[in-house]
Amino acid sequence: MNSYFKFTAESDLGIGIQYIEFDEENWPIRQAEYYGDRWFNSSHKCHQDLGGIGLCDQQLTTAGMKIGEPIDAKEFELMWDLSNQKLTESLVAIENKAPVKN
């Protein structure tokens, strides 16, 4: 059974929140995160603004990976869907050179 956690994250964009889904072996399989009004998720392999990969590369049980706050699948899916919506709006705005809605 998959598990879901919420973590406080820090990047060049400041303090943010990560939502990560882990498989039965505690490997991350999906991740959504935001910093202010900037959204990212693991459907993109690399995020230059975050300085690296779009998906955590550590098992939940790895010593370097702190345990976050457990959340349910419904909260994760809500954040995953919201991150996809915000990323789509950003891409459309870039293509149309229009401001992104917050």
mmCIF file with all atom_site columns, C-alpha atoms in Angstrom:
data_model
loop_
_atom_site.group_PDB
_atom_site.id
_atom_site.type_symbol
_atom_site.label_atom_id
_atom_site.label_alt_id
_atom_site.label_comp_id
_atom_site.label_asym_id
_atom_site.label_entity_id
_atom_site.label_seq_id
_atom_site.pdbx_PDB_ins_code
_atom_site.Cartn_x
_atom_site.Cartn_y
_atom_site.Cartn_z
_atom_site.occupancy
_atom_site.B_iso_or_equiv
_atom_site.pdbx_formal_charge
_atom_site.auth_seq_id
_atom_site.auth_comp_id
_atom_site.auth_asym_id
_atom_site.auth_atom_id
_atom_site.pdbx_PDB_model_num
ATOM 1   C CA . MET A 1 1   ? 0.000  0.000  0.000   1.00 0.00 ? 1   MET A CA 1
ATOM 2   C CA . ASN A 1 2   ? 1.328  3.426  -0.907  1.00 0.00 ? 2   ASN A CA 1
ATOM 3   C CA . SER A 1 3   ? 1.967  6.068  1.736   1.00 0.00 ? 3   SER A CA 1
ATOM 4   C CA . TYR A 1 4   ? 1.765  9.854  1.521   1.00 0.00 ? 4   TYR A CA 1
ATOM 5   C CA . PHE A 1 5   ? 3.684  12.543 3.372   1.00 0.00 ? 5   PHE A CA 1
ATOM 6   C CA . LYS A 1 6   ? 3.942  16.320 3.530   1.00 0.00 ? 6   LYS A CA 1
ATOM 7   C CA . PHE A 1 7   ? 7.370  17.880 4.116   1.00 0.00 ? 7   PHE A CA 1
ATOM 8   C CA . THR A 1 8   ? 8.662  21.385 4.678   1.00 0.00 ? 8   THR A CA 1
ATOM 9   C CA . ALA A 1 9   ? 11.159 22.094 1.904   1.00 0.00 ? 9   ALA A CA 1
ATOM 10  C CA . GLU A 1 10  ? 13.800 24.724 1.298   1.00 0.00 ? 10  GLU A CA 1
ATOM 11  C CA . SER A 1 11  ? 15.210 25.806 -2.059  1.00 0.00 ? 11  SER A CA 1
ATOM 12  C CA . ASP A 1 12  ? 16.596 28.897 -3.772  1.00 0.00 ? 12  ASP A CA 1
ATOM 13  C CA . LEU A 1 13  ? 12.944 29.963 -4.031  1.00 0.00 ? 13  LEU A CA 1
ATOM 14  C CA . GLY A 1 14  ? 12.575 29.946 -0.238  1.00 0.00 ? 14  GLY A CA 1
ATOM 15  C CA . ILE A 1 15  ? 10.554 27.750 2.094   1.00 0.00 ? 15  ILE A CA 1
ATOM 16  C CA . GLY A 1 16  ? 7.927  25.542 0.512   1.00 0.00 ? 16  GLY A CA 1
ATOM 17  C CA . ILE A 1 17  ? 5.888  22.388 0.950   1.00 0.00 ? 17  ILE A CA 1
ATOM 18  C CA . GLN A 1 18  ? 6.470  19.011 -0.710  1.00 0.00 ? 18  GLN A CA 1
ATOM 19  C CA . TYR A 1 19  ? 3.837  16.299 -1.049  1.00 0.00 ? 19  TYR A CA 1
ATOM 20  C CA . ILE A 1 20  ? 5.334  12.891 -1.850  1.00 0.00 ? 20  ILE A CA 1
ATOM 21  C CA . GLU A 1 21  ? 3.740  9.535  -2.611  1.00 0.00 ? 21  GLU A CA 1
ATOM 22  C CA . PHE A 1 22  ? 5.858  6.476  -1.722  1.00 0.00 ? 22  PHE A CA 1
ATOM 23  C CA . ASP A 1 23  ? 5.406  2.900  -2.902  1.00 0.00 ? 23  ASP A CA 1
ATOM 24  C CA . GLU A 1 24  ? 5.367  -0.221 -0.688  1.00 0.00 ? 24  GLU A CA 1
ATOM 25  C CA . GLU A 1 25  ? 9.181  -0.252 -0.572  1.00 0.00 ? 25  GLU A CA 1
ATOM 26  C CA . ASN A 1 26  ? 9.288  3.423  0.479   1.00 0.00 ? 26  ASN A CA 1
ATOM 27  C CA . TRP A 1 27  ? 10.574 4.746  -2.855  1.00 0.00 ? 27  TRP A CA 1
ATOM 28  C CA . PRO A 1 28  ? 9.039  8.031  -4.064  1.00 0.00 ? 28  PRO A CA 1
ATOM 29  C CA . ILE A 1 29  ? 6.817  7.704  -7.121  1.00 0.00 ? 29  ILE A CA 1
ATOM 30  C CA . ARG A 1 30  ? 5.111  11.121 -7.386  1.00 0.00 ? 30  ARG A CA 1
ATOM 31  C CA . GLN A 1 31  ? 5.873  14.511 -5.911  1.00 0.00 ? 31  GLN A CA 1
ATOM 32  C CA . ALA A 1 32  ? 4.197  17.922 -5.949  1.00 0.00 ? 32  ALA A CA 1
ATOM 33  C CA . GLU A 1 33  ? 5.638  21.031 -4.327  1.00 0.00 ? 33  GLU A CA 1
ATOM 34  C CA . TYR A 1 34  ? 5.139  24.753 -4.131  1.00 0.00 ? 34  TYR A CA 1
ATOM 35  C CA . TYR A 1 35  ? 7.098  27.802 -3.064  1.00 0.00 ? 35  TYR A CA 1
ATOM 36  C CA . GLY A 1 36  ? 4.875  30.880 -2.770  1.00 0.00 ? 36  GLY A CA 1
ATOM 37  C CA . ASP A 1 37  ? 2.963  30.921 -6.048  1.00 0.00 ? 37  ASP A CA 1
ATOM 38  C CA . ARG A 1 38  ? 5.387  28.604 -7.921  1.00 0.00 ? 38  ARG A CA 1
ATOM 39  C CA . TRP A 1 39  ? 4.291  24.978 -8.406  1.00 0.00 ? 39  TRP A CA 1
ATOM 40  C CA . PHE A 1 40  ? 6.345  21.991 -9.523  1.00 0.00 ? 40  PHE A CA 1
ATOM 41  C CA . ASN A 1 41  ? 5.769  18.247 -9.810  1.00 0.00 ? 41  ASN A CA 1
ATOM 42  C CA . SER A 1 42  ? 7.492  15.063 -10.820 1.00 0.00 ? 42  SER A CA 1
ATOM 43  C CA . SER A 1 43  ? 5.717  14.817 -14.163 1.00 0.00 ? 43  SER A CA 1
ATOM 44  C CA . HIS A 1 44  ? 8.644  17.026 -15.248 1.00 0.00 ? 44  HIS A CA 1
ATOM 45  C CA . LYS A 1 45  ? 12.025 15.291 -14.889 1.00 0.00 ? 45  LYS A CA 1
ATOM 46  C CA . CYS A 1 46  ? 14.022 18.401 -14.075 1.00 0.00 ? 46  CYS A CA 1
ATOM 47  C CA . HIS A 1 47  ? 13.253 21.798 -12.604 1.00 0.00 ? 47  HIS A CA 1
ATOM 48  C CA . GLN A 1 48  ? 15.998 24.320 -13.265 1.00 0.00 ? 48  GLN A CA 1
ATOM 49  C CA . ASP A 1 49  ? 14.457 26.786 -10.769 1.00 0.00 ? 49  ASP A CA 1
ATOM 50  C CA . LEU A 1 50  ? 14.852 24.189 -8.027  1.00 0.00 ? 50  LEU A CA 1
ATOM 51  C CA . GLY A 1 51  ? 18.338 23.197 -9.114  1.00 0.00 ? 51  GLY A CA 1
ATOM 52  C CA . GLY A 1 52  ? 17.664 19.601 -9.976  1.00 0.00 ? 52  GLY A CA 1
ATOM 53  C CA . ILE A 1 53  ? 15.450 16.627 -10.375 1.00 0.00 ? 53  ILE A CA 1
ATOM 54  C CA . GLY A 1 54  ? 11.684 16.733 -10.149 1.00 0.00 ? 54  GLY A CA 1
ATOM 55  C CA . LEU A 1 55  ? 11.352 13.634 -7.946  1.00 0.00 ? 55  LEU A CA 1
ATOM 56  C CA . CYS A 1 56  ? 13.036 12.890 -4.639  1.00 0.00 ? 56  CYS A CA 1
ATOM 57  C CA . ASP A 1 57  ? 15.708 10.213 -5.089  1.00 0.00 ? 57  ASP A CA 1
ATOM 58  C CA . GLN A 1 58  ? 15.795 8.816  -1.537  1.00 0.00 ? 58  GLN A CA 1
ATOM 59  C CA . GLN A 1 59  ? 13.796 6.145  0.219   1.00 0.00 ? 59  GLN A CA 1
ATOM 60  C CA . LEU A 1 60  ? 11.609 7.333  3.067   1.00 0.00 ? 60  LEU A CA 1
ATOM 61  C CA . THR A 1 61  ? 13.644 5.204  5.469   1.00 0.00 ? 61  THR A CA 1
ATOM 62  C CA . THR A 1 62  ? 17.029 6.593  4.351   1.00 0.00 ? 62  THR A CA 1
ATOM 63  C CA . ALA A 1 63  ? 18.809 8.379  7.188   1.00 0.00 ? 63  ALA A CA 1
ATOM 64  C CA . GLY A 1 64  ? 19.069 11.588 5.144   1.00 0.00 ? 64  GLY A CA 1
ATOM 65  C CA . MET A 1 65  ? 15.337 11.698 4.447   1.00 0.00 ? 65  MET A CA 1
ATOM 66  C CA . LYS A 1 66  ? 13.477 13.159 7.400   1.00 0.00 ? 66  LYS A CA 1
ATOM 67  C CA . ILE A 1 67  ? 10.020 11.777 8.093   1.00 0.00 ? 67  ILE A CA 1
ATOM 68  C CA . GLY A 1 68  ? 7.317  14.233 7.167   1.00 0.00 ? 68  GLY A CA 1
ATOM 69  C CA . GLU A 1 69  ? 3.742  14.557 8.307   1.00 0.00 ? 69  GLU A CA 1
ATOM 70  C CA . PRO A 1 70  ? 1.606  11.620 7.143   1.00 0.00 ? 70  PRO A CA 1
ATOM 71  C CA . ILE A 1 71  ? -1.341 12.644 4.956   1.00 0.00 ? 71  ILE A CA 1
ATOM 72  C CA . ASP A 1 72  ? -4.079 10.645 3.271   1.00 0.00 ? 72  ASP A CA 1
ATOM 73  C CA . ALA A 1 73  ? -4.313 9.799  -0.419  1.00 0.00 ? 73  ALA A CA 1
ATOM 74  C CA . LYS A 1 74  ? -7.148 12.298 -0.907  1.00 0.00 ? 74  LYS A CA 1
ATOM 75  C CA . GLU A 1 75  ? -4.995 15.247 0.261   1.00 0.00 ? 75  GLU A CA 1
ATOM 76  C CA . PHE A 1 76  ? -2.102 14.093 -1.921  1.00 0.00 ? 76  PHE A CA 1
ATOM 77  C CA . GLU A 1 77  ? -4.334 13.763 -5.008  1.00 0.00 ? 77  GLU A CA 1
ATOM 78  C CA . LEU A 1 78  ? -5.755 17.226 -4.379  1.00 0.00 ? 78  LEU A CA 1
ATOM 79  C CA . MET A 1 79  ? -2.243 18.729 -4.301  1.00 0.00 ? 79  MET A CA 1
ATOM 80  C CA . TRP A 1 80  ? -1.136 16.659 -7.299  1.00 0.00 ? 80  TRP A CA 1
ATOM 81  C CA . ASP A 1 81  ? -4.115 17.862 -9.349  1.00 0.00 ? 81  ASP A CA 1
ATOM 82  C CA . LEU A 1 82  ? -3.558 21.461 -8.228  1.00 0.00 ? 82  LEU A CA 1
ATOM 83  C CA . SER A 1 83  ? 0.119  21.311 -9.217  1.00 0.00 ? 83  SER A CA 1
ATOM 84  C CA . ASN A 1 84  ? -0.827 20.016 -12.674 1.00 0.00 ? 84  ASN A CA 1
ATOM 85  C CA . GLN A 1 85  ? -3.415 22.779 -13.050 1.00 0.00 ? 85  GLN A CA 1
ATOM 86  C CA . LYS A 1 86  ? -0.924 25.487 -12.013 1.00 0.00 ? 86  LYS A CA 1
ATOM 87  C CA . LEU A 1 87  ? 1.796  24.105 -14.296 1.00 0.00 ? 87  LEU A CA 1
ATOM 88  C CA . THR A 1 88  ? -0.616 24.042 -17.235 1.00 0.00 ? 88  THR A CA 1
ATOM 89  C CA . GLU A 1 89  ? -1.669 27.653 -16.531 1.00 0.00 ? 89  GLU A CA 1
ATOM 90  C CA . SER A 1 90  ? 2.000  28.679 -16.407 1.00 0.00 ? 90  SER A CA 1
ATOM 91  C CA . LEU A 1 91  ? 2.756  27.037 -19.758 1.00 0.00 ? 91  LEU A CA 1
ATOM 92  C CA . VAL A 1 92  ? -0.278 28.630 -21.390 1.00 0.00 ? 92  VAL A CA 1
ATOM 93  C CA . ALA A 1 93  ? 0.695  32.034 -19.977 1.00 0.00 ? 93  ALA A CA 1
ATOM 94  C CA . ILE A 1 94  ? 4.231  31.663 -21.309 1.00 0.00 ? 94  ILE A CA 1
ATOM 95  C CA . GLU A 1 95  ? 2.925  30.703 -24.739 1.00 0.00 ? 95  GLU A CA 1
ATOM 96  C CA . ASN A 1 96  ? 0.495  33.628 -24.731 1.00 0.00 ? 96  ASN A CA 1
ATOM 97  C CA . LYS A 1 97  ? 2.866  35.936 -22.843 1.00 0.00 ? 97  LYS A CA 1
ATOM 98  C CA . ALA A 1 98  ? 0.067  36.642 -20.366 1.00 0.00 ? 98  ALA A CA 1
ATOM 99  C CA . PRO A 1 99  ? 0.339  36.873 -16.560 1.00 0.00 ? 99  PRO A CA 1
ATOM 100 C CA . VAL A 1 100 ? -0.310 33.697 -14.572 1.00 0.00 ? 100 VAL A CA 1
ATOM 101 C CA . LYS A 1 101 ? -3.384 33.639 -12.318 1.00 0.00 ? 101 LYS A CA 1
ATOM 102 C CA . ASN A 1 102 ? -2.570 33.076 -8.627  1.00 0.00 ? 102 ASN A CA 1
#
